[in-house]
Coordinates of C-alpha atoms and ligand atoms in Angstrom, one line a residue:
M1 CA -0.1 -0.4 -0.2
E2 CA 1.7 3.6 -1.2
K3 CA 1.9 5.7 2.0
I4 CA 0.7 9.1 2.3
R5 CA 1.8 12.4 3.6
F6 CA -0.4 15.3 4.9
I7 CA -0.6 18.6 6.5
H8 CA -3.0 18.6 9.5
C9 CA -3.6 22.1 10.8
A10 CA -6.8 23.9 12.9
D11 CA -7.7 27.4 14.1
L12 CA -6.1 29.8 11.9
H13 CA -8.7 31.9 13.2
L14 CA -7.9 34.4 10.4
D15 CA -7.4 37.9 10.5
S16 CA -7.7 38.1 14.7
P17 CA -8.0 41.1 15.9
F18 CA -5.8 41.2 19.4
K19 CA -7.7 43.4 20.5
G20 CA -6.2 45.3 23.8
L21 CA -3.0 45.7 21.6
Q22 CA -3.5 49.2 20.2
H23 CA -1.2 50.5 22.9
L24 CA 1.8 49.0 21.8
P25 CA 4.1 50.7 18.9
A26 CA 2.9 51.0 15.9
E27 CA 5.1 48.6 14.5
L28 CA 5.3 45.9 16.8
F29 CA 1.5 45.7 15.8
A30 CA 1.5 46.0 12.7
R31 CA 3.1 42.9 12.7
I32 CA 1.4 41.2 15.4
Q33 CA -1.7 41.8 13.5
N34 CA -0.2 40.9 10.7
S35 CA 0.9 37.5 12.2
T36 CA -1.6 34.9 11.3
F37 CA -1.1 35.0 7.8
A38 CA 2.4 34.7 7.9
A39 CA 2.0 32.2 9.9
F40 CA -0.4 30.0 7.4
E41 CA 2.0 31.7 4.8
K42 CA 4.4 29.9 6.3
L43 CA 2.6 26.8 6.4
V44 CA 1.1 27.1 3.0
Q45 CA 5.5 27.2 2.0
A46 CA 5.5 24.2 4.1
A47 CA 3.1 22.3 2.3
I48 CA 4.7 22.4 -0.8
H49 CA 8.9 22.0 0.4
E50 CA 7.4 19.0 1.5
Q51 CA 4.9 18.0 -1.2
V52 CA 2.1 16.8 0.9
D53 CA 0.0 14.9 -0.6
F54 CA -3.2 17.1 0.3
M55 CA -4.3 19.1 3.6
V56 CA -6.6 18.9 6.0
I57 CA -7.7 22.5 8.4
S58 CA -10.1 21.7 10.8
G59 CA -12.0 24.7 11.8
D60 CA -11.3 28.0 11.9
L61 CA -10.3 29.3 9.9
F62 CA -11.2 32.7 9.8
D63 CA -11.6 34.7 13.7
E64 CA -15.4 36.2 13.1
E65 CA -18.1 35.0 11.4
D66 CA -18.5 38.3 9.5
R67 CA -15.1 37.7 8.0
S68 CA -13.2 40.2 6.7
I69 CA -12.5 40.7 2.9
R70 CA -9.1 41.1 4.1
A71 CA -8.6 37.6 5.2
Q72 CA -10.4 35.4 2.7
A73 CA -8.1 37.3 0.1
R74 CA -5.0 36.3 1.3
L75 CA -6.2 33.1 2.2
L76 CA -7.4 32.5 -1.5
N77 CA -4.3 34.4 -2.0
Q78 CA -2.4 30.5 -0.5
F79 CA -5.3 28.6 -1.8
N80 CA -3.8 29.4 -5.1
L81 CA -0.5 28.6 -4.6
L82 CA -1.8 25.2 -3.3
H83 CA -3.7 24.6 -6.8
K84 CA -0.7 26.2 -8.1
N85 CA 0.7 22.7 -6.5
E86 CA -1.4 20.0 -6.7
I87 CA -2.1 19.7 -3.7
P88 CA -6.1 19.6 -2.3
V89 CA -7.2 21.4 0.9
Y90 CA -10.0 19.9 2.7
I91 CA -11.9 21.6 5.2
I92 CA -14.6 21.8 8.4
H93 CA -15.6 25.4 9.9
G94 CA -16.5 25.3 13.3
N95 CA -17.7 27.6 15.5
H96 CA -16.0 30.7 15.0
D97 CA -16.8 30.9 11.0
Y98 CA -19.6 28.3 11.1
L99 CA -21.1 28.7 7.4
G100 CA -24.4 30.1 8.4
G101 CA -22.2 32.7 9.2
F102 CA -20.7 33.5 5.6
R103 CA -21.6 36.3 4.4
L104 CA -19.9 36.4 0.6
R105 CA -17.5 34.2 -0.6
L106 CA -15.3 34.5 -3.1
D107 CA -14.6 31.9 -5.6
M108 CA -12.6 29.2 -4.8
P109 CA -10.2 27.3 -7.1
D110 CA -11.4 24.0 -7.5
N111 CA -8.5 21.8 -5.1
I112 CA -10.4 23.5 -2.3
H113 CA -13.3 21.1 -0.5
V114 CA -15.6 22.8 2.0
F115 CA -17.3 20.2 4.2
S116 CA -21.8 21.0 3.9
D117 CA -22.7 21.1 7.8
E118 CA -24.1 17.5 6.9
T119 CA -21.2 14.7 7.9
E120 CA -20.3 13.3 4.8
V121 CA -17.5 11.1 2.9
K122 CA -15.2 13.0 0.4
E123 CA -12.3 10.3 -1.2
L124 CA -9.1 10.9 -3.2
N125 CA -7.1 9.4 -4.9
T126 CA -3.3 10.2 -4.5
K127 CA -0.6 10.3 -7.2
Y128 CA 0.7 7.5 -6.0
G129 CA -2.1 5.8 -6.3
A130 CA -3.1 5.5 -2.6
V131 CA -7.3 5.6 -2.0
V132 CA -8.1 8.8 0.9
K133 CA -11.7 8.9 2.1
I134 CA -12.1 11.4 4.8
T135 CA -15.4 12.3 7.2
G136 CA -16.6 15.2 8.5
F137 CA -18.7 17.7 8.8
S138 CA -19.2 22.2 9.0
Y139 CA -20.2 24.1 11.7
G140 CA -24.2 25.1 10.0
T141 CA -24.7 27.4 13.6
R142 CA -22.1 28.9 16.2
H143 CA -23.7 25.9 19.1
I144 CA -22.9 22.1 18.5
R145 CA -23.6 21.0 21.4
D146 CA -24.8 17.5 20.1
R147 CA -22.7 14.2 19.8
R148 CA -22.2 14.1 15.9
I149 CA -19.2 12.0 16.5
S150 CA -22.4 9.1 16.1
E151 CA -22.5 10.2 12.3
Y152 CA -19.4 9.3 11.1
P153 CA -19.7 6.3 9.4
K154 CA -18.1 2.2 10.2
Q155 CA -16.4 0.6 8.5
L156 CA -15.2 2.8 5.1
E157 CA -13.5 1.1 1.8
A158 CA -10.1 3.2 1.0
D159 CA -6.5 2.9 2.2
Y160 CA -6.9 4.8 4.3
V161 CA -9.8 7.0 6.6
I162 CA -9.1 10.4 8.1
G163 CA -11.9 12.3 10.4
L164 CA -12.4 15.3 10.7
L165 CA -13.5 17.5 13.7
H166 CA -14.1 20.2 15.4
G167 CA -15.0 19.4 19.0
S168 CA -14.2 19.2 22.3
E169 CA -12.9 15.5 23.7
G170 CA -14.8 14.9 27.2
S171 CA -16.5 12.7 29.4
V172 CA -20.9 12.3 29.0
H173 CA -21.3 14.1 32.1
S174 CA -20.0 17.6 30.8
E175 CA -21.5 17.9 27.6
H176 CA -23.4 20.9 28.5
E177 CA -21.1 23.1 28.1
S178 CA -19.4 21.8 24.9
Y179 CA -19.0 21.8 21.7
A180 CA -20.0 18.4 19.4
P181 CA -18.3 16.8 22.3
F182 CA -17.0 13.1 21.6
S183 CA -15.0 10.3 24.1
I184 CA -11.2 9.1 22.8
S185 CA -13.2 5.4 22.9
E186 CA -16.0 6.8 20.7
L187 CA -13.3 7.8 17.6
K188 CA -11.5 4.4 18.4
E189 CA -14.5 2.6 17.6
K190 CA -14.7 4.1 14.0
N191 CA -11.9 1.8 12.9
Y192 CA -10.4 5.3 11.3
H193 CA -7.0 5.4 10.5
Y194 CA -6.0 9.2 11.9
W195 CA -8.0 12.2 14.0
A196 CA -7.7 14.9 12.9
L197 CA -9.1 17.7 15.5
G198 CA -10.1 21.5 15.5
H199 CA -10.9 23.8 19.0
I200 CA -8.4 23.2 21.2
H201 CA -5.9 25.8 21.2
Q202 CA -2.8 23.5 22.7
R203 CA -1.5 21.0 21.0
Q204 CA -2.4 18.0 22.0
I205 CA -2.3 14.3 21.4
L206 CA -4.6 12.3 23.1
N207 CA -3.7 8.9 21.5
S208 CA -1.5 7.6 19.5
E209 CA -2.7 4.1 17.2
P210 CA -4.4 5.8 15.5
P211 CA -3.8 9.1 16.4
I212 CA -6.2 11.6 17.7
V213 CA -4.4 15.4 17.3
Y214 CA -4.8 18.7 18.3
P215 CA -2.6 20.5 16.5
G216 CA -3.5 23.5 18.4
N217 CA -3.3 27.2 16.4
I218 CA -0.7 28.6 13.7
Q219 CA -0.5 31.3 15.7
G220 CA -1.1 32.5 19.4
R221 CA -3.0 35.2 19.8
H222 CA -3.0 36.4 23.7
R223 CA -0.4 35.1 26.2
K224 CA -2.3 32.4 27.5
E225 CA -1.7 30.8 24.0
T226 CA 2.4 30.2 25.1
G227 CA 5.2 28.8 23.2
E228 CA 6.3 27.6 19.7
K229 CA 2.2 27.2 17.3
G230 CA 2.1 25.4 14.1
C231 CA 0.9 22.2 12.3
Y232 CA 2.0 18.5 12.2
L233 CA 3.1 16.8 8.5
V234 CA 1.7 13.3 9.3
E235 CA 2.7 9.6 7.0
L236 CA 1.1 7.8 7.1
D237 CA 2.0 3.4 5.9
K238 CA 0.4 0.2 6.5
H239 CA 1.8 -0.3 9.4
D240 CA 2.8 3.6 11.3
A241 CA 1.7 7.0 12.1
F242 CA 5.1 9.6 11.5
L243 CA 4.4 13.4 13.4
T244 CA 6.0 16.0 12.6
F245 CA 5.9 19.6 14.4
I246 CA 6.5 22.2 12.2
P247 CA 5.9 25.9 13.4
T248 CA 4.7 28.8 11.8
Q249 CA 4.4 31.3 14.6
E250 CA 5.2 35.1 13.3
I251 CA 5.0 36.0 17.3
I252 CA 6.2 33.9 20.3
W253 CA 3.8 34.7 23.4
G254 CA 6.4 34.0 26.4
E255 CA 6.6 33.8 30.2
V256 CA 10.1 34.1 32.7
E257 CA 9.8 34.1 35.8
V258 CA 12.5 36.3 37.2
S259 CA 13.2 36.0 41.2
L260 CA 13.6 39.2 42.9
D261 CA 14.8 37.2 47.0
G262 CA 18.6 39.5 48.2
F263 CA 17.9 42.8 45.1
E264 CA 16.5 45.7 47.3
R265 CA 17.2 48.6 44.5
F266 CA 15.1 50.0 42.0
G267 CA 18.2 49.5 39.1
E268 CA 19.7 46.3 40.3
I269 CA 15.8 44.9 39.5
Y270 CA 15.8 47.2 36.5
Q271 CA 18.8 45.4 35.2
H272 CA 18.0 41.7 36.9
I273 CA 14.3 41.5 34.6
K274 CA 16.0 43.2 31.7
R275 CA 18.9 40.2 31.7
A276 CA 16.0 38.1 32.7
A277 CA 14.3 38.5 29.5
E278 CA 17.4 38.7 26.7
E279 CA 18.5 35.3 27.8
Y280 CA 14.9 34.2 26.4
E281 CA 16.0 32.4 23.5
T282 CA 13.7 32.9 20.1
Q283 CA 14.0 33.2 16.6
C284 CA 11.3 34.8 15.9
D285 CA 9.5 38.4 17.6
C286 CA 8.3 37.8 20.8
L287 CA 5.8 39.0 23.4
L288 CA 6.9 37.8 27.4
Q289 CA 5.5 38.4 30.2
I290 CA 7.6 38.2 34.0
H291 CA 6.3 36.8 37.2
V292 CA 8.7 37.6 40.2
R293 CA 9.1 36.0 42.7
D294 CA 10.6 36.3 46.5
V295 CA 8.7 39.7 47.1
S296 CA 8.9 39.9 50.2
G297 CA 11.9 42.4 51.0
L298 CA 11.4 44.5 48.8
S299 CA 10.6 48.3 49.5
P300 CA 7.0 49.7 49.6
D301 CA 8.1 51.6 47.1
I302 CA 9.5 49.0 44.8
L303 CA 6.1 47.2 45.3
A304 CA 4.0 50.0 43.8
A305 CA 5.8 50.2 41.3
I306 CA 6.0 46.6 40.1
E307 CA 2.0 47.1 40.7
N308 CA 1.4 50.5 39.5
G309 CA 3.6 49.1 36.1
D310 CA 6.4 52.3 36.6
L311 CA 9.2 48.9 36.4
L312 CA 6.7 47.8 32.9
Q313 CA 7.4 51.5 31.5
A314 CA 11.0 51.9 32.1
L315 CA 11.4 48.8 31.0
Q316 CA 9.3 49.1 27.9
A317 CA 11.1 52.7 26.7
D318 CA 14.0 50.8 26.6
S319 CA 13.3 47.3 24.4
A320 CA 13.6 49.5 20.9
A321 CA 12.1 48.3 17.9
G322 CA 14.7 46.5 16.0
E323 CA 14.7 43.1 13.7
T324 CA 13.6 41.1 16.3
V325 CA 11.1 42.9 19.0
K326 CA 11.4 41.3 22.8
W327 CA 8.7 43.1 24.1
I328 CA 7.7 43.1 27.9
H329 CA 3.8 43.0 28.3
S330 CA 3.5 43.0 32.1
I331 CA 5.3 42.1 35.1
K332 CA 2.9 39.3 37.0
S333 CA 4.4 39.6 41.1
A334 CA 2.9 35.1 42.6
P335 CA 1.5 36.3 45.7
P336 CA 4.1 34.3 49.4
E337 CA 2.3 32.0 50.8
T338 CA 2.1 33.0 53.9
D339 CA -0.2 36.2 52.9
I340 CA -3.1 33.2 53.1
D341 CA -1.9 32.3 56.4
S342 CA -1.2 35.6 57.9
K343 CA -4.7 37.3 56.3
D344 CA -8.0 38.0 58.8
P345 CA -10.3 35.1 59.6
F346 CA -12.3 36.2 56.6
I347 CA -10.4 36.1 54.3
K348 CA -9.4 32.7 54.9
D349 CA -12.4 31.7 55.1
V350 CA -12.8 32.8 51.7
L351 CA -9.9 32.3 50.1
H352 CA -10.1 28.5 51.8
T353 CA -13.7 28.1 49.6
I354 CA -12.4 30.0 46.8
T355 CA -9.0 27.7 45.9
N356 CA -11.6 24.7 46.4
M357 CA -14.0 24.8 44.3
D358 CA -14.3 22.7 40.8
A359 CA -14.7 24.0 37.8
D360 CA -18.4 23.0 38.4
D361 CA -19.3 24.9 41.5
G362 CA -17.5 27.8 39.0
R363 CA -19.9 27.5 36.4
K364 CA -22.6 27.4 39.3
A365 CA -21.6 30.6 40.4
L366 CA -21.5 32.5 36.9
A367 CA -25.2 30.5 35.6
E368 CA -26.7 33.6 35.9
L369 CA -23.6 35.3 33.2
I370 CA -23.6 32.1 31.5
E371 CA -27.1 31.4 30.9
H372 CA -28.7 35.4 30.1
P373 CA -30.6 34.8 27.2
G374 CA -28.6 37.8 25.8
L375 CA -26.1 36.3 26.1
Y376 CA -26.0 32.9 26.1
R377 CA -26.0 33.2 21.6
F378 CA -22.7 34.8 21.5
M379 CA -20.3 33.3 24.6
D380 CA -18.1 30.4 24.3
P381 CA -18.8 27.7 26.8
L382 CA -16.0 28.1 29.6
E383 CA -13.5 25.8 29.0
E384 CA -12.1 24.0 32.2
E385 CA -8.6 26.3 32.2
E386 CA -10.4 29.6 31.6
M387 CA -12.7 28.7 34.5
S388 CA -9.0 27.8 36.2
D389 CA -8.0 31.6 36.0
L390 CA -11.3 33.5 36.7
V391 CA -10.0 31.8 40.3
Q392 CA -6.8 32.0 40.2
E393 CA -8.0 35.6 39.5
A394 CA -10.2 36.1 42.3
V395 CA -7.4 34.3 44.6
E396 CA -4.9 37.8 43.4
L397 CA -7.7 40.3 43.6
I398 CA -8.7 39.8 46.8
L399 CA -4.8 39.2 47.6
H400 CA -4.0 42.5 46.4
P401 CA -6.9 44.9 45.6
P402 CA -6.3 47.2 43.6
R403 CA -5.5 50.2 45.1
V404 CA -7.7 53.2 44.6
Q405 CA -6.1 56.9 43.9
Ligands
MN1 MN1 -10.6 28.0 17.5

């Protein structure tokens, strides 16, 4: 049986607006705004260079349902390049770019195959003679909460069968909070050779035989989407699967931890953090968050300079734009462990309750907001990680209430 080679990517979120970064120096902000496109261009170059048989995109090509003309035109350019190089592309749309939201559509070249909102099977014969069947569906509406996996056919006749699915892996019980949920065993039952997932932006391989894969997004879009981002080059033969990660990010979101133990003066601390940022290794532009710890020995003046942003501003003024930019976007201080014990009994009680909350308690606490009839349509369900971030931020606010001027 001939082997096949393809690229699996997802969650391009082309033309993401990067809200909240407008205050950055204009040149840097322009690079950031262009980054989702630049990442996709790198990905297409990799596909051409590797001469893959085809490409699959598992949803969320665009960031918004009313995708901009700019995003469509730039995507079309890349699809034309793939067309010229005889690389077919198989696409499902996800919750961010569901079919119902299509306001206008540029004519796509005939190497582009988009799945409809009904689960369907498409067949492809590679130039080396392998028969591949690809199954999937596009989101017709923004919220798909049904277990659509039951509609995927079993026992398809082909050399290779690949499933495309945009959704969340989760148990039956968390159904109400997730998109097109499925379990790993449900996917395995189908006897496919590869599951090309999308939706979760953190790259992860859920299973190796057969591979069940979230490639993550191709460009981080905020401080929580740290590290390298990209796609997988997949090679399947009769017995094995080989996956190679190809980084595509144009700008990397990074985190650096800095201990301030033993430091006293503003100047020293400034130099110390600056050096730590310089030592952060990266080949591309990066946006750094600095986590300072061991701050209990610092004077109130220094602590204030960290909290009110003075230190951050000083550091930013110094990071001139160059070939590659290292921009510190925030400095966070982790509260010392002892804080929790030294607070008064009321705060201690609140903290105890809040740190023992699980995701379901969190959802109950937010039910009024999440289930509000006017908001429900617009809100994505909160992922486990977002819920724990909310709890963490609440703890920090209780321990370090913002000073009222
Ligand atoms: Mn997405």
